[in-house]
XYZ file of C-alpha atoms in Angstrom:
500
model
C -4.242 -11.999 -17.905
C -4.039 -13.357 -14.388
C -4.203 -11.036 -11.427
C -1.347 -10.762 -8.912
C 1.420 -13.353 -9.185
C 1.666 -13.399 -5.372
C -1.907 -14.706 -5.145
C -1.401 -17.421 -7.742
C -0.881 -19.920 -4.899
C -3.048 -21.671 -2.322
C -3.564 -19.621 0.838
C -5.329 -21.078 3.866
C -8.968 -20.004 4.384
C -10.550 -19.012 7.690
C -14.129 -18.776 8.891
C -16.059 -15.618 9.753
C -16.262 -14.502 13.389
C -19.643 -15.724 14.666
C -19.321 -15.071 18.397
C -17.976 -12.434 20.758
C -14.507 -13.077 22.190
C -12.046 -11.812 24.764
C -8.291 -11.799 24.205
C -5.109 -9.880 25.031
C -4.616 -8.118 21.688
C -7.031 -7.625 18.800
C -5.398 -7.024 15.420
C -7.521 -5.576 12.619
C -6.041 -6.161 9.165
C -4.714 -9.365 7.623
C -1.815 -8.033 5.563
C 1.875 -8.283 6.316
C 1.758 -5.815 9.240
C -1.118 -7.580 10.949
C 0.270 -11.068 10.352
C 3.768 -10.221 11.579
C 2.387 -8.414 14.627
C 0.284 -11.473 15.469
C 3.320 -13.715 14.949
C 5.653 -11.683 17.184
C 3.084 -11.245 19.947
C 2.044 -14.900 19.950
C 5.703 -15.935 20.024
C 5.852 -14.088 23.344
C 2.858 -15.912 24.803
C 0.342 -13.122 24.195
C -3.148 -14.162 23.077
C -4.116 -12.596 19.752
C -7.228 -12.421 17.592
C -6.686 -11.303 13.984
C -9.650 -9.946 12.011
C -9.591 -9.488 8.222
C -12.426 -7.870 6.246
C -11.837 -10.045 3.175
C -9.162 -12.702 2.750
C -5.739 -12.774 4.352
C -2.957 -11.275 2.210
C -5.372 -10.230 -0.561
C -5.068 -6.487 0.031
C -1.989 -4.346 -0.524
C 0.315 -7.160 0.627
C -0.861 -9.381 -2.216
C -0.388 -6.605 -4.756
C 3.096 -5.350 -3.929
C 6.316 -5.542 -5.944
C 7.905 -7.046 -2.800
C 11.229 -5.260 -2.786
C 12.977 -5.761 0.542
C 15.103 -2.644 0.564
C 16.145 0.467 2.436
C 16.278 2.339 -0.864
C 12.927 4.105 -0.750
C 13.321 6.332 -3.779
C 14.935 9.740 -3.399
C 14.460 10.180 0.338
C 17.661 10.335 2.410
C 18.791 13.790 1.260
C 15.350 15.134 2.141
C 15.275 13.375 5.519
C 18.697 14.756 6.399
C 17.491 18.276 5.631
C 14.306 17.982 7.685
C 15.249 15.639 10.535
C 19.016 15.745 10.851
C 21.658 13.056 10.824
C 20.628 11.135 13.951
C 16.973 10.609 12.979
C 17.834 9.812 9.369
C 20.338 7.206 10.564
C 17.585 5.707 12.718
C 15.253 5.500 9.731
C 17.891 3.759 7.636
C 18.933 1.423 10.467
C 15.335 0.399 11.141
C 14.983 -0.616 7.486
C 18.249 -2.580 7.562
C 17.071 -4.448 10.664
C 13.784 -5.218 8.904
C 15.641 -6.752 5.964
C 17.735 -8.810 8.365
C 14.618 -10.056 10.166
C 13.115 -11.352 6.926
C 16.389 -13.030 6.012
C 16.889 -14.582 9.468
C 13.278 -15.781 9.680
C 13.475 -17.294 6.199
C 16.625 -19.204 7.154
C 15.329 -20.235 10.598
C 12.138 -21.823 9.244
C 13.671 -22.870 5.899
C 10.985 -20.926 4.008
C 11.147 -21.365 0.196
C 10.218 -17.747 -0.542
C 12.988 -16.837 -3.010
C 14.721 -14.459 -0.614
C 17.590 -13.220 -2.739
C 20.078 -10.384 -2.410
C 19.850 -7.885 -5.251
C 21.231 -4.397 -5.756
C 18.631 -1.619 -5.812
C 19.128 0.974 -8.556
C 17.561 4.397 -9.043
C 17.980 5.954 -12.479
C 17.070 9.085 -14.409
C 17.220 10.555 -17.883
C 16.617 14.102 -16.600
C 19.319 16.658 -15.916
C 17.279 18.044 -13.027
C 16.878 14.607 -11.461
C 20.523 13.819 -12.162
C 21.334 16.530 -9.632
C 18.923 14.901 -7.184
C 20.717 11.562 -7.619
C 24.031 13.227 -6.836
C 22.548 14.795 -3.705
C 21.165 11.416 -2.694
C 24.584 9.828 -3.274
C 26.105 12.436 -0.958
C 23.473 11.495 1.636
C 24.542 7.849 1.265
C 28.104 8.844 2.129
C 27.000 10.751 5.242
C 24.984 7.728 6.364
C 27.674 5.164 5.455
C 25.319 3.478 2.999
C 27.073 1.195 0.549
C 26.319 2.633 -2.889
C 27.638 4.672 -5.795
C 26.747 6.591 -8.946
C 26.786 4.618 -12.221
C 26.402 5.799 -15.800
C 24.611 2.757 -17.205
C 22.082 0.014 -16.487
C 21.696 -3.286 -18.397
C 18.670 -2.153 -20.417
C 18.297 -0.012 -23.523
C 16.288 2.514 -21.491
C 17.688 6.042 -22.014
C 19.419 7.445 -18.917
C 21.896 10.029 -17.767
C 22.760 8.573 -14.378
C 21.979 5.787 -11.900
C 22.485 5.331 -8.158
C 23.101 1.862 -6.713
C 22.420 0.751 -3.140
C 24.232 -2.541 -2.757
C 23.073 -5.769 -1.072
C 19.339 -5.174 -0.872
C 16.845 -8.012 -1.412
C 13.589 -9.314 -2.833
C 11.326 -12.235 -1.943
C 7.952 -13.896 -2.499
C 5.802 -12.274 0.208
C 2.882 -14.689 0.363
C 5.130 -17.777 0.435
C 6.881 -16.151 3.400
C 3.694 -15.106 5.187
C 1.976 -18.476 4.767
C 4.536 -19.873 7.210
C 3.998 -16.961 9.596
C 0.254 -17.701 9.575
C 0.961 -21.340 10.461
C 3.148 -20.210 13.363
C 0.400 -17.926 14.687
C -1.977 -20.875 14.808
C 0.641 -23.091 16.451
C 1.033 -20.409 19.115
C -2.708 -20.444 19.841
C -3.657 -17.321 17.876
C -7.113 -17.039 16.302
C -7.771 -15.718 12.798
C -11.083 -14.745 11.200
C -11.781 -13.707 7.609
C -14.773 -11.919 6.054
C -15.109 -10.041 9.328
C -15.361 -6.259 9.038
C -14.444 -4.127 12.048
C -16.572 -0.983 12.014
C -15.945 0.797 15.323
C -14.022 0.858 18.588
C -15.518 1.540 22.032
C -13.796 2.019 25.362
C -14.989 0.521 28.641
C -12.923 -1.575 31.054
C -11.547 -3.211 27.904
C -11.169 -1.940 24.358
C -14.086 -3.236 22.298
C -13.763 -3.831 18.556
C -17.253 -3.943 17.049
C -17.874 -5.811 13.808
C -20.476 -5.482 11.071
C -22.149 -8.726 12.222
C -22.567 -7.342 15.756
C -19.974 -9.628 17.336
C -17.446 -7.911 19.579
C -13.840 -8.639 20.525
C -12.731 -7.357 23.940
C -9.033 -6.920 24.638
C -6.426 -4.887 26.484
C -4.828 -3.619 23.265
C -5.897 -3.103 19.642
C -3.660 -2.824 16.586
C -5.185 -1.146 13.530
C -3.278 -2.495 10.529
C -5.806 -1.705 7.809
C -3.590 0.401 5.512
C -5.769 3.432 6.219
C -7.086 3.323 9.815
C -10.717 2.167 9.760
C -11.066 4.032 13.078
C -9.389 7.425 13.473
C -10.385 8.335 17.020
C -10.189 12.096 16.372
C -6.568 11.708 15.243
C -7.522 13.123 11.811
C -5.447 10.786 9.651
C -7.740 11.815 6.792
C -6.025 15.201 6.810
C -2.485 13.893 7.285
C -2.048 11.431 4.402
C -2.940 11.117 0.740
C -3.643 7.911 -1.252
C -2.094 6.963 -4.568
C -2.414 4.009 -6.924
C 0.189 2.244 -9.032
C 0.098 -0.644 -11.499
C 2.117 -3.788 -12.249
C 2.427 -6.114 -15.250
C 4.064 -9.543 -15.160
C 5.799 -10.536 -18.379
C 8.240 -12.998 -19.855
C 11.053 -11.726 -22.058
C 13.182 -13.138 -24.845
C 16.176 -11.858 -22.876
C 17.700 -13.244 -19.686
C 17.006 -11.040 -16.688
C 20.244 -9.163 -15.872
C 19.732 -8.952 -12.106
C 18.947 -5.989 -9.868
C 15.841 -4.045 -8.849
C 15.256 -0.789 -10.735
C 13.248 2.377 -10.155
C 13.007 5.326 -12.538
C 12.743 8.564 -10.560
C 11.406 10.507 -13.560
C 7.699 10.841 -14.331
C 6.046 8.520 -14.913
C 8.066 6.282 -12.587
C 8.857 2.704 -13.691
C 9.876 -0.219 -11.494
C 11.521 -3.455 -12.692
C 12.384 -6.664 -10.825
C 11.892 -10.398 -11.420
C 10.478 -13.487 -9.720
C 10.646 -17.205 -10.513
C 7.252 -18.800 -11.051
C 6.524 -22.299 -12.346
C 10.035 -22.648 -13.836
C 9.775 -19.313 -15.641
C 11.448 -15.976 -14.984
C 8.674 -13.410 -14.753
C 9.664 -9.743 -15.007
C 7.569 -7.335 -12.944
C 7.118 -3.949 -14.576
C 5.415 -1.385 -12.359
C 4.599 2.299 -12.437
C 2.056 4.847 -13.744
C 1.399 6.084 -10.212
C -1.257 8.757 -9.622
C -3.355 10.084 -6.777
C -6.358 7.851 -6.267
C -9.482 9.031 -8.072
C -7.615 11.738 -9.973
C -7.049 11.118 -13.675
C -5.643 13.409 -16.341
C -8.132 12.138 -18.891
C -11.176 9.895 -18.906
C -9.648 7.155 -21.064
C -6.466 6.855 -18.991
C -5.206 3.259 -19.142
C -2.077 2.664 -17.034
C -1.760 -0.956 -18.177
C -1.692 0.098 -21.810
C 1.021 2.662 -21.062
C 3.098 0.075 -19.200
C 2.726 -2.358 -22.088
C 3.940 0.296 -24.497
C 7.036 0.907 -22.373
C 7.730 -2.815 -21.946
C 7.333 -3.554 -25.632
C 9.800 -0.788 -26.464
C 12.554 -1.665 -23.986
C 12.136 -5.158 -22.479
C 11.802 -7.473 -25.526
C 8.483 -8.879 -24.304
C 7.648 -12.478 -25.116
C 4.311 -12.770 -23.312
C 2.126 -10.747 -20.918
C 0.968 -12.937 -18.032
C -0.135 -10.902 -15.001
C -1.568 -7.536 -14.137
C -2.598 -5.926 -10.880
C -2.750 -2.612 -9.089
C -2.173 -1.431 -5.562
C -2.763 1.525 -3.296
C -0.810 3.106 -0.483
C -0.723 6.277 1.594
C 1.955 8.914 2.080
C 2.298 10.897 5.320
C 3.090 14.576 5.663
C 6.816 13.948 6.201
C 7.161 10.633 4.296
C 7.841 8.650 7.486
C 5.114 6.139 8.458
C 2.853 6.647 11.455
C 3.453 3.752 13.855
C 2.440 3.833 17.506
C -0.458 4.874 19.726
C -3.445 6.174 17.777
C -3.643 9.251 20.012
C -2.686 10.297 23.523
C -6.191 9.782 24.924
C -6.188 6.063 24.068
C -2.563 4.858 24.252
C -3.520 1.169 24.069
C -4.954 1.476 20.536
C -2.180 1.420 17.955
C -1.890 2.246 14.288
C 0.547 1.452 11.459
C -0.010 3.362 8.228
C 1.542 5.599 5.590
C 4.180 3.210 4.214
C 4.550 5.160 0.946
C 4.732 1.965 -1.180
C 7.656 0.565 0.823
C 5.581 -1.770 2.932
C 7.781 -4.843 3.048
C 10.383 -3.338 5.366
C 8.130 -0.735 6.991
C 5.678 -3.447 8.012
C 8.467 -5.338 9.793
C 9.540 -2.132 11.546
C 5.916 -1.546 12.575
C 5.326 -5.094 13.844
C 8.428 -4.988 16.046
C 7.682 -1.493 17.336
C 4.056 -2.275 18.189
C 5.056 -5.526 19.884
C 7.561 -3.647 22.035
C 4.989 -0.988 22.946
C 2.437 -3.605 23.988
C 5.046 -5.501 26.006
C 6.317 -2.236 27.547
C 9.803 -2.663 26.107
C 12.134 0.076 24.943
C 12.412 0.598 21.202
C 14.933 3.022 19.685
C 12.522 4.025 16.907
C 9.480 4.917 19.025
C 9.815 8.708 18.740
C 10.812 8.657 15.064
C 7.614 6.877 13.974
C 5.145 8.105 16.615
C 1.905 9.305 14.962
C 1.600 12.373 17.226
C 4.780 13.970 15.881
C 4.549 17.244 14.020
C 7.352 19.187 12.373
C 6.895 22.784 11.248
C 8.818 21.956 8.071
C 7.647 20.071 6.028
C 4.384 19.259 7.843
C 2.719 22.683 7.589
C 3.386 23.008 3.848
C 2.245 19.455 3.138
C -0.813 19.781 5.403
C -2.001 22.845 3.472
C -1.224 21.232 0.110
C -2.934 17.887 0.842
C -6.067 19.414 2.310
C -6.386 22.070 -0.382
C -6.384 19.161 -2.839
C -9.076 17.340 -0.828
C -11.229 20.470 -0.745
C -10.771 20.998 -4.491
C -11.777 17.408 -5.262
C -14.749 17.570 -2.880
C -16.161 20.672 -4.588
C -15.187 19.585 -8.103
C -16.971 16.254 -7.650
C -20.219 17.999 -6.741
C -20.137 20.209 -9.838
C -18.369 18.233 -12.588
C -21.195 16.070 -13.939
C -22.892 15.395 -17.267
C -26.600 15.377 -17.999
C -27.176 12.519 -20.441
C -26.574 8.786 -20.389
C -28.948 7.454 -23.057
C -26.167 7.395 -25.656
C -23.573 5.900 -23.310
C -21.305 3.428 -25.104
C -20.798 -0.087 -23.651
C -17.990 -0.369 -21.098
C -18.041 3.350 -20.276
C -19.332 5.460 -17.411
C -20.502 9.001 -16.701
C -21.800 11.023 -13.750
C -25.014 13.034 -13.982
C -27.298 15.064 -11.741
C -30.630 13.444 -10.909
C -33.048 15.207 -8.562
C -30.126 17.160 -7.139
C -28.103 13.998 -6.535
C -24.915 12.996 -8.346
C -25.359 9.540 -9.893
C -22.623 7.390 -11.406
C -23.799 5.321 -14.367
C -21.818 2.470 -15.922
C -22.976 0.504 -18.966
C -21.284 -2.901 -19.093
C -20.306 -4.846 -22.220
C -23.726 -6.572 -22.193
C -25.431 -3.147 -22.254
C -26.677 -3.534 -18.680
C -26.749 -0.217 -16.812
C -25.500 0.058 -13.218
C -26.281 3.265 -11.310
C -24.956 4.295 -7.895
C -24.842 7.337 -5.668
C -21.175 8.316 -6.077
C -20.988 10.038 -2.697
C -18.272 8.168 -0.794
C -19.664 6.559 2.355
C -16.527 7.520 4.290
C -16.640 11.328 4.502
C -18.826 12.385 1.590
C -16.441 13.173 -1.274
C -17.567 12.371 -4.823
C -15.980 9.267 -6.333
C -14.566 9.363 -9.860
C -14.608 6.641 -12.486
C -11.491 4.478 -12.936
C -11.832 3.068 -16.458
C -8.821 0.749 -16.189
C -10.243 -1.097 -13.175
C -13.983 -0.463 -13.634
C -14.311 1.131 -10.218
C -15.509 4.296 -8.495
C -12.519 5.752 -6.601
C -12.599 8.449 -3.930
C -10.025 11.196 -4.641
C -10.031 12.432 -1.040
C -9.097 9.446 1.126
C -8.791 6.482 -1.237
C -11.910 4.367 -0.733
C -12.782 2.317 -3.808
C -16.021 0.681 -4.979
C -16.911 -1.625 -7.859
C -19.172 -0.440 -10.686
C -22.208 -1.713 -8.768
C -21.209 0.086 -5.545
C -19.714 -2.866 -3.678
C -16.821 -1.740 -1.495
C -13.372 -2.843 -2.702
C -11.167 -1.126 -0.136
C -11.512 1.378 2.697
C -11.378 3.468 4.735
C -15.118 3.349 3.909
C -16.943 0.422 5.513
C -20.285 0.737 3.659
C -21.190 0.144 -0.002
C -22.327 2.952 -2.295
C -26.102 3.211 -2.522
C -27.621 1.773 -5.684
C -29.949 4.007 -7.711
C -33.035 2.857 -9.592
C -33.129 4.947 -12.780
C -36.683 3.846 -13.556
C -38.110 5.741 -10.571
């Protein structure tokens, strides 16, 4: 099957940075947050340089389900309990404004990106979660959100209850962002691909250092790399956890009934559609789990999604498959703002909890306002330095106990033999006191790597579905031969020669 449907189009290429530069704002990360930040800043006459480690839009942005919605799962009842009515209203309003921005921009530039209003529907077949839906519906009423409880959805999927949020939207993210990239260039912005930022220094200017030893000097830096490649003693590693989810693109013998759906039971399932080459492609997502943590060695999320789709969606053909990763903060609200108080002109946007289409718009506007010294009503809500006794303390202990468990478990949970390893399987074993990950490919070639993550030293675990070594602590991922796939790590795993 193809990979992501959003990347099944032509996207402009850019050269690597091969000289040192000076600019007003350096943006690290070429996904939707970085691109929209560069667009908004350049629209205001600010010089920008955008650096992307790989290719633009090929990270999380190119592997989303692209729902443009303020319905972020079961969240508003919880936010009301922890943050009160005023802050929860601000969260909802910021998401509504983000949706409106995408709609207005699409209309202004006549972008053919399939922006289309759709209702967003949560559903459950659990009595326990049915109560949660009712509590969420009550939160909708307090927030004046247009929605209601329903007792059916247009699929044969078993359910007890559903909750609709009316007049949400979906779109084709890369078709939309291609136009934004063109506008950045028209405004004089500079974009570089295959350019890895590895560190930040502070002198008269902020210096972004790259792996090829070229530097970009600027007054401000935006870190839009999903997980901050530079933490600056802000300890984001202890304040978020990574999780992966999976998507299949299929055609069905049925007509798509409309709407965007999310099952709140476990495992969660997501359903929406997109038009592609005169076909209606259904996007079935789900099987989320913490990165690098698998219930069993032969876990195959794609197989499980196919089983669900075959049972309930009258599948005609499977056409696409991809996966994605995102981070969740302690209180489920993204961190957007100054990295820390010591360096207020370095900014971060992270922790979107899989709702990156609207949160990225919120982040781009907020960061633009901060850089231009403008007021923004959402500054305090999203500021990274916030800390709330409840739920932050409980979540902090829970997340970091999990990291500690995985760190220790990875050092001890290894096997001793690989001679009888079957093709297309992997194991970890101890060798001279070192944990080695060994993968035998389908041609019986053996690939061995030191599975110690090059970020902070956790032991990576094997992901059979994607043939990768994944870090269970902070989400770095590496291919079977140790090549880095995604950060926060910036260095490959070390290869091991088993003959020596």
